[in-house]
Coordinates of C-alpha atoms and ligand atoms in Angstrom, one line a residue:
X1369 CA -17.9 -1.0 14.4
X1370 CA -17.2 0.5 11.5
X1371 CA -19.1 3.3 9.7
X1372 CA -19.9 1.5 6.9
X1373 CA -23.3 1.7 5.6
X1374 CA -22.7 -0.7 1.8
X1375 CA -20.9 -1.6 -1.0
X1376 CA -21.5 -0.8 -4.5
X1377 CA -20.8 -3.2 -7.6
X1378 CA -19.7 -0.6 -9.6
X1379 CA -21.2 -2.9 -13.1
X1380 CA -24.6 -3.5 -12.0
X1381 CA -25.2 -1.0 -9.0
X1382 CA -25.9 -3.7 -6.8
X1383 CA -26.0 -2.9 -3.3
X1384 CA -24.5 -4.8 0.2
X1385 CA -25.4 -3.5 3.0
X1386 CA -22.8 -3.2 5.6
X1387 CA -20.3 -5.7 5.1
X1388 CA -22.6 -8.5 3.8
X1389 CA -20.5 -9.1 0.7
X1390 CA -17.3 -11.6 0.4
X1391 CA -15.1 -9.5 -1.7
X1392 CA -16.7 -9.0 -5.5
X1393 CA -20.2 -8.6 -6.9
X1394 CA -21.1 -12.4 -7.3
X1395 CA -22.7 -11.5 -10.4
X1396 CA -19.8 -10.4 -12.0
X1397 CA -17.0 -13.4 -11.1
X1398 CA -13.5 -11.9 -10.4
X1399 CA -15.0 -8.3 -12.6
X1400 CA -17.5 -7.1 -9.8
X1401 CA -15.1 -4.9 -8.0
X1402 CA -17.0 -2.6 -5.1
X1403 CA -16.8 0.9 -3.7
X1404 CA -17.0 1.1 0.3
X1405 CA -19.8 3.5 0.8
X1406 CA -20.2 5.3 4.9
X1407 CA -22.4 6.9 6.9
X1408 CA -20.9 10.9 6.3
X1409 CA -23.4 12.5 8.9
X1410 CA -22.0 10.5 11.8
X1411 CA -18.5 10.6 10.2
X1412 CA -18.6 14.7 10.8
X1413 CA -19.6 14.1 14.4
X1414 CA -16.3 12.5 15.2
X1415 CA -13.7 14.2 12.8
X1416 CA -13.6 17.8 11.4
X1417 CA -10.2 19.6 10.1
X1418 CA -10.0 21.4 13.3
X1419 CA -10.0 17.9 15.3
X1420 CA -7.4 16.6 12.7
X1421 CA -5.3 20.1 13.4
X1422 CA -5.1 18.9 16.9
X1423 CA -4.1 14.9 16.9
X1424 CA -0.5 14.6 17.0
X1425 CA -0.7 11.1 15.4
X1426 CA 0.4 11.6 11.7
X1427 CA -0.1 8.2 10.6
X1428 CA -3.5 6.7 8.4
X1429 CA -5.1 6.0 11.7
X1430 CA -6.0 9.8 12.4
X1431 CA -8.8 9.6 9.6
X1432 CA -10.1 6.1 11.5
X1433 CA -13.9 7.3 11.4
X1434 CA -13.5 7.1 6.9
X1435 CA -11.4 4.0 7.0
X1436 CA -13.4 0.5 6.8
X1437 CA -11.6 -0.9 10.0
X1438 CA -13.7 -1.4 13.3
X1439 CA -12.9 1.9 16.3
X1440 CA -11.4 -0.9 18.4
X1441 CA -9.3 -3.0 15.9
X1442 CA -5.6 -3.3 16.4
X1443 CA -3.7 -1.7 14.0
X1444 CA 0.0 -2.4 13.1
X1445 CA 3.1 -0.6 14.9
X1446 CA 4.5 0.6 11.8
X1447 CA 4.0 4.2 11.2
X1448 CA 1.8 4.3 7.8
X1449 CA 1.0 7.2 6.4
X1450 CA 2.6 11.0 7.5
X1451 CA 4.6 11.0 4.2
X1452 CA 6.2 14.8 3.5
X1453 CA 5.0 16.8 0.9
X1454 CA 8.0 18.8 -0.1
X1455 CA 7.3 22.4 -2.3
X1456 CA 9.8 22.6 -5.3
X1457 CA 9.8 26.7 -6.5
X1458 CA 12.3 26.0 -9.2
X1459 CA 10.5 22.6 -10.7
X1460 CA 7.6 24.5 -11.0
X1461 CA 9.3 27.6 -12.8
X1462 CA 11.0 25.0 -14.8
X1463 CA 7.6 23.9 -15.9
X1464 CA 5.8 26.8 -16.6
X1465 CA 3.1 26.3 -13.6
X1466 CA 2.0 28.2 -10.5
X1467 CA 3.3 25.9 -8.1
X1468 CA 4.8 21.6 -8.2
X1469 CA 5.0 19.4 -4.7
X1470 CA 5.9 16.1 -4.8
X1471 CA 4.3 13.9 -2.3
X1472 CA 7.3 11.3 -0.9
X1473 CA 5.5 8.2 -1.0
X1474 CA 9.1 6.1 -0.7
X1475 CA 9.5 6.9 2.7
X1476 CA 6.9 4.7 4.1
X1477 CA 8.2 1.7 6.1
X1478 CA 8.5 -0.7 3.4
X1479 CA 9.8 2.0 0.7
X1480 CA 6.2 2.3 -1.7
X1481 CA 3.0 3.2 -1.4
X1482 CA 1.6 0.0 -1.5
X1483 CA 2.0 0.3 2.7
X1484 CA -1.2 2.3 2.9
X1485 CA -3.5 -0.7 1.7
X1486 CA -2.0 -3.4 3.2
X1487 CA -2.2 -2.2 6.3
X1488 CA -5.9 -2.0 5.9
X1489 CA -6.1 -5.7 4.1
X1490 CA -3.6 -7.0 7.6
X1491 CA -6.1 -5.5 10.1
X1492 CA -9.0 -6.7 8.1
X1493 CA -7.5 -10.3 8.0
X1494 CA -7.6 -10.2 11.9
X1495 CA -10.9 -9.0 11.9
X1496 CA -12.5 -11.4 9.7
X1497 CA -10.2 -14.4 11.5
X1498 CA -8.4 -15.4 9.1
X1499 CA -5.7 -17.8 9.6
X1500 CA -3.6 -16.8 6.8
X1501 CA -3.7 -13.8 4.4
X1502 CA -2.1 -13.7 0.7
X1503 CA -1.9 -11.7 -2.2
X1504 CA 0.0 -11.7 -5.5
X1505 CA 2.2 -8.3 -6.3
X1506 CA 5.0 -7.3 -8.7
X1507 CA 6.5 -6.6 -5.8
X1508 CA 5.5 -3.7 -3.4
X1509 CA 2.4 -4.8 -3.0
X1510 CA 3.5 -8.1 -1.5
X1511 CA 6.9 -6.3 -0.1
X1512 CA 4.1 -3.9 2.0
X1513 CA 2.0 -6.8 3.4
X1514 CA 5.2 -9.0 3.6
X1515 CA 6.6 -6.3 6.6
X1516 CA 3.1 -5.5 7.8
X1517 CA 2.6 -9.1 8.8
X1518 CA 5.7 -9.1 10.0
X1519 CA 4.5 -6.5 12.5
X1520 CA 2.0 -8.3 13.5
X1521 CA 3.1 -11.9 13.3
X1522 CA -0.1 -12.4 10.8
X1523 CA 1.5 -16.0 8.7
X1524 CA 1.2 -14.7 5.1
X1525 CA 1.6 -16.4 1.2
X1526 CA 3.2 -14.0 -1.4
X1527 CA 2.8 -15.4 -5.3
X1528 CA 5.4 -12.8 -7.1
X1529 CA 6.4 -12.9 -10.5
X1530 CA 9.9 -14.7 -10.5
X1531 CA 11.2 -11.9 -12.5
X1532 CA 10.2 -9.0 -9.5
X1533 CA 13.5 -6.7 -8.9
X1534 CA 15.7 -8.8 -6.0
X1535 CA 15.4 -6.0 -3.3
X1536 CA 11.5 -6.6 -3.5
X1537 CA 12.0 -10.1 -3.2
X1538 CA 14.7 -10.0 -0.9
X1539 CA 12.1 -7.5 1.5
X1540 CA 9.5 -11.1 1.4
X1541 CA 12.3 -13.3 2.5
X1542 CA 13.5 -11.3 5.4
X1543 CA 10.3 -10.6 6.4
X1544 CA 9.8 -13.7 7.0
X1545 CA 7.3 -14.5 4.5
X1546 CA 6.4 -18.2 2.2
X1547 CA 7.4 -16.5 -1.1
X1548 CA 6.3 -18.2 -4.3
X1549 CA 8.0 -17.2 -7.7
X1550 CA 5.6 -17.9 -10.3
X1551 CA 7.3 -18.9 -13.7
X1552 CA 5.4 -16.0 -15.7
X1553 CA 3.6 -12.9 -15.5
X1554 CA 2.5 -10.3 -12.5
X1555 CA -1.7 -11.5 -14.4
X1556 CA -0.8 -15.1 -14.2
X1557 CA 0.7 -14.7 -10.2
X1558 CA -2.9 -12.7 -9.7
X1559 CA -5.1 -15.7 -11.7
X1560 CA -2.9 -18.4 -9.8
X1561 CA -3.2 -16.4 -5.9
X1562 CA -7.2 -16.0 -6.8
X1563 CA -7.4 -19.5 -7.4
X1564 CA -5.0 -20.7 -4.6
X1565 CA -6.9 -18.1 -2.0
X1566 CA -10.5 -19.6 -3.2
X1567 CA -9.3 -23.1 -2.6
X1568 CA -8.1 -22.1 0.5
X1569 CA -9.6 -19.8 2.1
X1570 CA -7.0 -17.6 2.6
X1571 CA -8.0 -13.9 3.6
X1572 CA -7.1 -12.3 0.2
X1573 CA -5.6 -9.1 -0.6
X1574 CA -5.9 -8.6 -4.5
X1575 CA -5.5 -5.3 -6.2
X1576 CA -8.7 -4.8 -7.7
X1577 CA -10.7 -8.0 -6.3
X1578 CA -10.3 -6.8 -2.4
X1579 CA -12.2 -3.5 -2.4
X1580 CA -10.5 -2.2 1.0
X1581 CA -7.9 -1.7 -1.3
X1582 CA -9.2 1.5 -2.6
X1583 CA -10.2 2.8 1.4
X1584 CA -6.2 2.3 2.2
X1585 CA -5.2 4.3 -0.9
X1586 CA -7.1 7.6 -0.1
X1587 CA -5.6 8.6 2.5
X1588 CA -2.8 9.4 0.4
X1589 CA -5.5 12.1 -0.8
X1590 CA -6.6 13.0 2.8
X1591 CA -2.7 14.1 3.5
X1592 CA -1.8 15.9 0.4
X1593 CA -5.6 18.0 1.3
X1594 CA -4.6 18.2 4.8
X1595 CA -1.4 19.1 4.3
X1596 CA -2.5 22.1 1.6
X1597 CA -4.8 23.7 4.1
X1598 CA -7.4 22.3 2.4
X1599 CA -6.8 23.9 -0.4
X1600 CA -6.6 21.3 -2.8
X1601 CA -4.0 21.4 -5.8
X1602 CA -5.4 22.0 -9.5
X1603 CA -4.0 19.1 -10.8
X1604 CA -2.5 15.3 -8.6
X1605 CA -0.5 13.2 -11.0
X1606 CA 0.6 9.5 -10.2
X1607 CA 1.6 6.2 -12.2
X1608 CA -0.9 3.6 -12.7
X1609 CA -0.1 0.2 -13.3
X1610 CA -3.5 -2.0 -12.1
X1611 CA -5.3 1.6 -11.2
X1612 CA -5.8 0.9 -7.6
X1613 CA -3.8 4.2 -6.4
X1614 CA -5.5 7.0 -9.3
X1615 CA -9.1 5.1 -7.7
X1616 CA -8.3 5.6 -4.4
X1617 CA -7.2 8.8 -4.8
X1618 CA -10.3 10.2 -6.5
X1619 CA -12.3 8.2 -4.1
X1620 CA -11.0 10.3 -1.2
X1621 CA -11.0 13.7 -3.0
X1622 CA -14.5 12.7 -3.5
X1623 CA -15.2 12.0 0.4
X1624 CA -13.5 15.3 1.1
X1625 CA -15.8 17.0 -1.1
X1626 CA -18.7 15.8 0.0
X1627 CA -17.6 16.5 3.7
X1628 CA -17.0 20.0 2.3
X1629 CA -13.5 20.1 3.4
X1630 CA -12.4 21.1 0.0
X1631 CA -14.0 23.6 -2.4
X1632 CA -12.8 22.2 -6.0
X1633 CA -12.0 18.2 -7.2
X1634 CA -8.4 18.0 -8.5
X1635 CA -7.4 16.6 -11.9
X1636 CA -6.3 13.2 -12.1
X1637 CA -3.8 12.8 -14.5
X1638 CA -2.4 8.3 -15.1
X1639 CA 0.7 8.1 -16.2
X1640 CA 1.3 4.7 -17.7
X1641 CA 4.5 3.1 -19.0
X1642 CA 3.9 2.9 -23.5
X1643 CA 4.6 -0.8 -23.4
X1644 CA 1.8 -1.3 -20.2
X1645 CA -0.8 1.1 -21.8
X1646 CA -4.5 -0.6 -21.1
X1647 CA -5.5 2.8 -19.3
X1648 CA -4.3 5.4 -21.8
X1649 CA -5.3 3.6 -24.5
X1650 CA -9.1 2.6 -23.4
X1651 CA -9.2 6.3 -22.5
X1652 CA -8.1 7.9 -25.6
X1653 CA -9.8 5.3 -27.5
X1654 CA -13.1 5.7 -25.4
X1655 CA -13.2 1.9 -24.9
X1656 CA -14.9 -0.3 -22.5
X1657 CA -12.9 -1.3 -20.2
X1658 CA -15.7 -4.1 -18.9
X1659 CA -15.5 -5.5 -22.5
X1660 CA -12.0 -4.8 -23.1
X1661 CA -9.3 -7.5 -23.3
X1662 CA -5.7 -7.8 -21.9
X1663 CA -3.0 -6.2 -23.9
X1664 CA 0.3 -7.0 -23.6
X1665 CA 2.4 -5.2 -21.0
X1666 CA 6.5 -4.8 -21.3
X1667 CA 8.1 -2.0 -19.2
X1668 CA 11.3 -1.5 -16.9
X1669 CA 8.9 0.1 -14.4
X1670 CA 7.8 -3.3 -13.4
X1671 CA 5.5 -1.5 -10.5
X1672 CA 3.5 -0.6 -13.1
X1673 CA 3.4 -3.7 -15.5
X1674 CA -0.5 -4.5 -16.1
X1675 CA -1.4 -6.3 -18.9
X1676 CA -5.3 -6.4 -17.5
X1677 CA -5.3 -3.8 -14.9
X1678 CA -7.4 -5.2 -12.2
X1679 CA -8.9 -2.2 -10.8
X1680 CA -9.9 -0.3 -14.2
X1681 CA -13.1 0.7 -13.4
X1682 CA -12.2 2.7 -10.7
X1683 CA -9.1 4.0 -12.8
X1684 CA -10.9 5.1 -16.1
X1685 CA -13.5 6.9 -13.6
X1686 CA -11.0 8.6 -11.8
X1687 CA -9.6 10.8 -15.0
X1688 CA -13.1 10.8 -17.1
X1689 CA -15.1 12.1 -13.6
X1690 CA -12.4 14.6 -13.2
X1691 CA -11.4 15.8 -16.6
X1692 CA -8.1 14.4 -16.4
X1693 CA -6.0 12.8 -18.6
X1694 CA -3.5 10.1 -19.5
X1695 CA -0.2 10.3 -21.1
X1696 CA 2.3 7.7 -21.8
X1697 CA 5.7 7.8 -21.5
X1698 CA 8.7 5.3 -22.7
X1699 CA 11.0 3.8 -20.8
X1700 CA 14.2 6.2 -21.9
X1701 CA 12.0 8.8 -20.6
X1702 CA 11.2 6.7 -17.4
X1703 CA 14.5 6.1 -16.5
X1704 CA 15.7 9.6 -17.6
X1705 CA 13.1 10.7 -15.4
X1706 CA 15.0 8.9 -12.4
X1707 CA 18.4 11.2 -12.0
X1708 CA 16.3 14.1 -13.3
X1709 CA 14.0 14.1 -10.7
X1710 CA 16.9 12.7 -8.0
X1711 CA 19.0 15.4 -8.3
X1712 CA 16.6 18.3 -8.5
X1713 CA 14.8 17.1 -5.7
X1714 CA 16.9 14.7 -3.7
X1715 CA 13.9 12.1 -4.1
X1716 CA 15.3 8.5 -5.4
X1717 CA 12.3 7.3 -6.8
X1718 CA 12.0 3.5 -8.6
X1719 CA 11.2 3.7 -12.2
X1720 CA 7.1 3.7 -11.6
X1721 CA 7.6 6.6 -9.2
X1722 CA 9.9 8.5 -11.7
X1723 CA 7.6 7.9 -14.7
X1724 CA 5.2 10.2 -13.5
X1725 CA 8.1 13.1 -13.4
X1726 CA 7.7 12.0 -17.1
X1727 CA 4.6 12.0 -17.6
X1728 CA 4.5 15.8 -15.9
X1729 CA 6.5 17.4 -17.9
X1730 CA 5.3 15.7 -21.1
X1731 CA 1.4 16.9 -19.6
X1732 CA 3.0 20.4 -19.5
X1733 CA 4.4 20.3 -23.0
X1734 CA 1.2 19.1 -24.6
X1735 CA -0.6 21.8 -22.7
X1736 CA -2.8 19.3 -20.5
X1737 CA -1.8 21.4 -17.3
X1738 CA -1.9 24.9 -17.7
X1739 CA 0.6 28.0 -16.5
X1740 CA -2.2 28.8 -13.6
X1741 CA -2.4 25.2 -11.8
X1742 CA -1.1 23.8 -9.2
X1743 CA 0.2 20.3 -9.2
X1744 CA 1.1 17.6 -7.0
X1745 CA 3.0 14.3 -7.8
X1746 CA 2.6 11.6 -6.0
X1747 CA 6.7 9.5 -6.0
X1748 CA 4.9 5.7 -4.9
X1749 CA 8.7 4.1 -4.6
X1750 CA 11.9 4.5 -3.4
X1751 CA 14.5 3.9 -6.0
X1752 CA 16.5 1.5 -3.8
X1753 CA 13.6 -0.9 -4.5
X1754 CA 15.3 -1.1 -8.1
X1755 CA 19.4 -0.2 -8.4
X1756 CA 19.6 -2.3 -11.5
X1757 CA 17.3 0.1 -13.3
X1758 CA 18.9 3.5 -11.5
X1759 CA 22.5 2.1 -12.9
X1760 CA 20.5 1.4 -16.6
X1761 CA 19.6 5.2 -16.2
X1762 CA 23.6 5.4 -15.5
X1763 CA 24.5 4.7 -18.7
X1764 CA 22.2 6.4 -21.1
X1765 CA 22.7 9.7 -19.2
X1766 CA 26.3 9.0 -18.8
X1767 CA 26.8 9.7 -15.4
X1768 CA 29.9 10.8 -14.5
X1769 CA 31.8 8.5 -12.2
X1770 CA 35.3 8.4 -11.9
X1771 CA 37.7 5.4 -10.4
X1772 CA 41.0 6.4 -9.6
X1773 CA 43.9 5.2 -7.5
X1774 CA 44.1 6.3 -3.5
X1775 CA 46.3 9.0 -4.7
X1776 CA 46.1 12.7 -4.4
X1777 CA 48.0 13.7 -7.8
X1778 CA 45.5 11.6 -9.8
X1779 CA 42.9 13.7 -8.0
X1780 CA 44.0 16.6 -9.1
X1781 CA 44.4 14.9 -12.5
X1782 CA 40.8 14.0 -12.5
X1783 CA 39.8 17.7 -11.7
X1784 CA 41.9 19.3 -14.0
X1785 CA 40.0 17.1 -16.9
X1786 CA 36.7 18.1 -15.3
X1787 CA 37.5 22.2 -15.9
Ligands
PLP3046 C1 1.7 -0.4 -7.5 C2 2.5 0.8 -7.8 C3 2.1 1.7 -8.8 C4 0.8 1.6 -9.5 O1 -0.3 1.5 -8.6 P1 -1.7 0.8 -9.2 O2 -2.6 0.8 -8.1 O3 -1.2 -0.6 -9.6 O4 -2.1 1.6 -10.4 C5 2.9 2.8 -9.1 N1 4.1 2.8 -8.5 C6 4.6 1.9 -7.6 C7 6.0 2.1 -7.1 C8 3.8 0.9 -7.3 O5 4.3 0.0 -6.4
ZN3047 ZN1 -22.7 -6.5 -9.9

């Protein structure tokens, strides 16, 4: 069992107790997305920070008793979860602020972040019996349960927009996955996977329709608490594309707070690409976001490409709840941000991951983080996920990079013009 006591519809307040619910509000069609609600008293009697201080496991699994899986599930032999948080001095004198870490979200077995919820949507699959499990993704998202199910040998359907970066496509196909290119957008791959899922009853993993989602995505916020002491930053800033990660990041700064493990609720800062903008602009604008229609979304961070971002609820809450902010940033700055933040850090982060670099110092410049705060930021992909873009970022920083003959003299040559 599980410690689940409901589910919320976060429109209408309905409750469902346990897990009587299939995935949405039925009141609300594909819109009712839920929060995962527990039982916090008998959470405490099996986990504490002083039990966590003693398991050696560093994977998701050590925070079991808050996760929506059953004590005795199986969960998949990739390591999930455990992802550094490395403390940059110089970035954060650069930036006028107490103190900058940058939370390496690339490094997790499928290279993004989007690892943390698929394992949670795999091992519900198993537990609910279902024979197949899909999703639709730009990419990591399908990448993530792609290799997951490899792990496990769960048969899976990926619908990814034909135009997602080759090395996330290329992870589907060698993991062994039936990959289906939709002729069109990352919101019309979502509609057609909904549809297809229905028709089929296929277990389904949708950003934003699944609401496990959400429970797999905090634990990103468990580590970066855990791995401060408990002394959580002033200030966490990540990308959003469909707001899935900025939601399940305030939802588990929210269940560490009410535990009492931490004294103060971060900031949550969304950085979002200017031609994907929903977020940023519903917040500045002080729009609806249940009313509010899709907007057109253009970017080269494709991670982060949402022309209706499915789990918006969750994502306007996250900043409004915590008097945090969005900024936008274009994509020169995005892929400026990419060698910037590579070579200051030695973190090669895909163009998503790298737009919140952007988006930090642009928050510092407009005075939205102050010289006091500490701030974390969260890199959700590697940049091997997307060369083409890191060679686009090549060009309009003019890189040096030199091709010479195997000969010593023109070596020399080469560093004589250098000085
Ligand atoms: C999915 C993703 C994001 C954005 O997450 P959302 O939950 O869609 O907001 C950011 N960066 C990368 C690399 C991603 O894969
Ligand atoms: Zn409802």
């Amino acid at each position: 069992m599980s410690h689940i006591t409901h589910a919320q519809c976060l429109i209408c307040g309905k409750t469902f107790e346990g897990e009587s619910f299939e995935y949405v509000c039925p009141d609300h069609g594909n819109e009712g997305i839920l929060d995962i609600q527990y039982d916090y008293n008998r959470i405490r009697e099996s986990l504490s920070p002083e039990q966590l201080a003693s398991n050696p496991d560093p994977s998701i699994w050590r925070y079991r008793p808050l996760l929506p899986v059953n004590s005795d599930s199986k969960v998949p032999a990739l390591s999930i979860g455990g992802t550094p948080l490395y403390h940059f001095e110089t970035l954060a004198r650069d930036l006028g602020i107490r103190s900058f870490h940058l939370k390496d979200d690339g490094r997790l077995p499928t290279a993004s972040f989007k690892d943390r919820a698929s394992a949670i949507a795999a091992v519900k699959s198993v537990e609910k019996g279902a024979k197949i499990i899909t999703t639709a993704s730009t990419g990591n998202a399908a990448a993530a349960l792609s290799g997951i199910c490899a792990s496990m040998g769960l048969p899976n359907i990926i619908f990814v927009p034909h135009s997602a970066p080759q090395a996330k496509i290329a992870q589907l196909l060698m993991f062994g996955s039936k990959v289906i290119l939709v002729e069109g957008t990352y919101d019309d791959a979502f509609d057609l996977c909904l549809d297809a899922a229905a028709e089929h009853g296929w277990y389904n993993r949708n950003t934003g329709f699944n609401p496990y989602m959400s429970e797999g995505k905090k634990t990103c916020a468990f580590e970066i608490c855990e791995q401060l002491d408990w002394q959580a930053p002033d200030v966490i800033a990540v990308s959003v594309g469909d707001g899935c990660i900025i939601g399940g990041i305030h939802k588990g700064l929210r269940e560490l707070y009410h535990l009492g493990w931490i004294d103060t609720m971060p900031r949550l800062i969304g950085v979002q690409a200017q031609g994907s903008s929903y977020m940023a602009d519903a917040w500045k604008n002080n729009e609806n976001v249940i009313e509010k229609t899709a907007q057109a979304a253009d970017t080269v961070a494709d991670s982060i490409s949402a022309g209706l971002p499915r789990d918006r609820i969750k994502a306007l809450n996250a900043v409004t709840q915590t008097q945090g902010a969005y900024v936008t940033v274009s994509d020169d700055e995005i892929l400026r941000a990419i060698p910037d933040l590579a070579s200051r850090t030695g973190v090669f982060a895909e163009p998503a991951g790298a737009a919140t670099w952007a988006g930090i110092q642009k928050a510092a410049k407009e005075n939205l983080i102050s010289v006091k705060e500490s701030v974390v930021m969260i890199n959700t992909g590697s940049g091997l996920k997307d060369v083409n873009s890191a060679m686009k970022a090549v060009e309009l920083e003019q890189l040096p990079c030199f091709r010479i003959p195997p000969d010593i003299t023109e070596v020399n040559r080469m560093i004589d013009k250098l000085r």
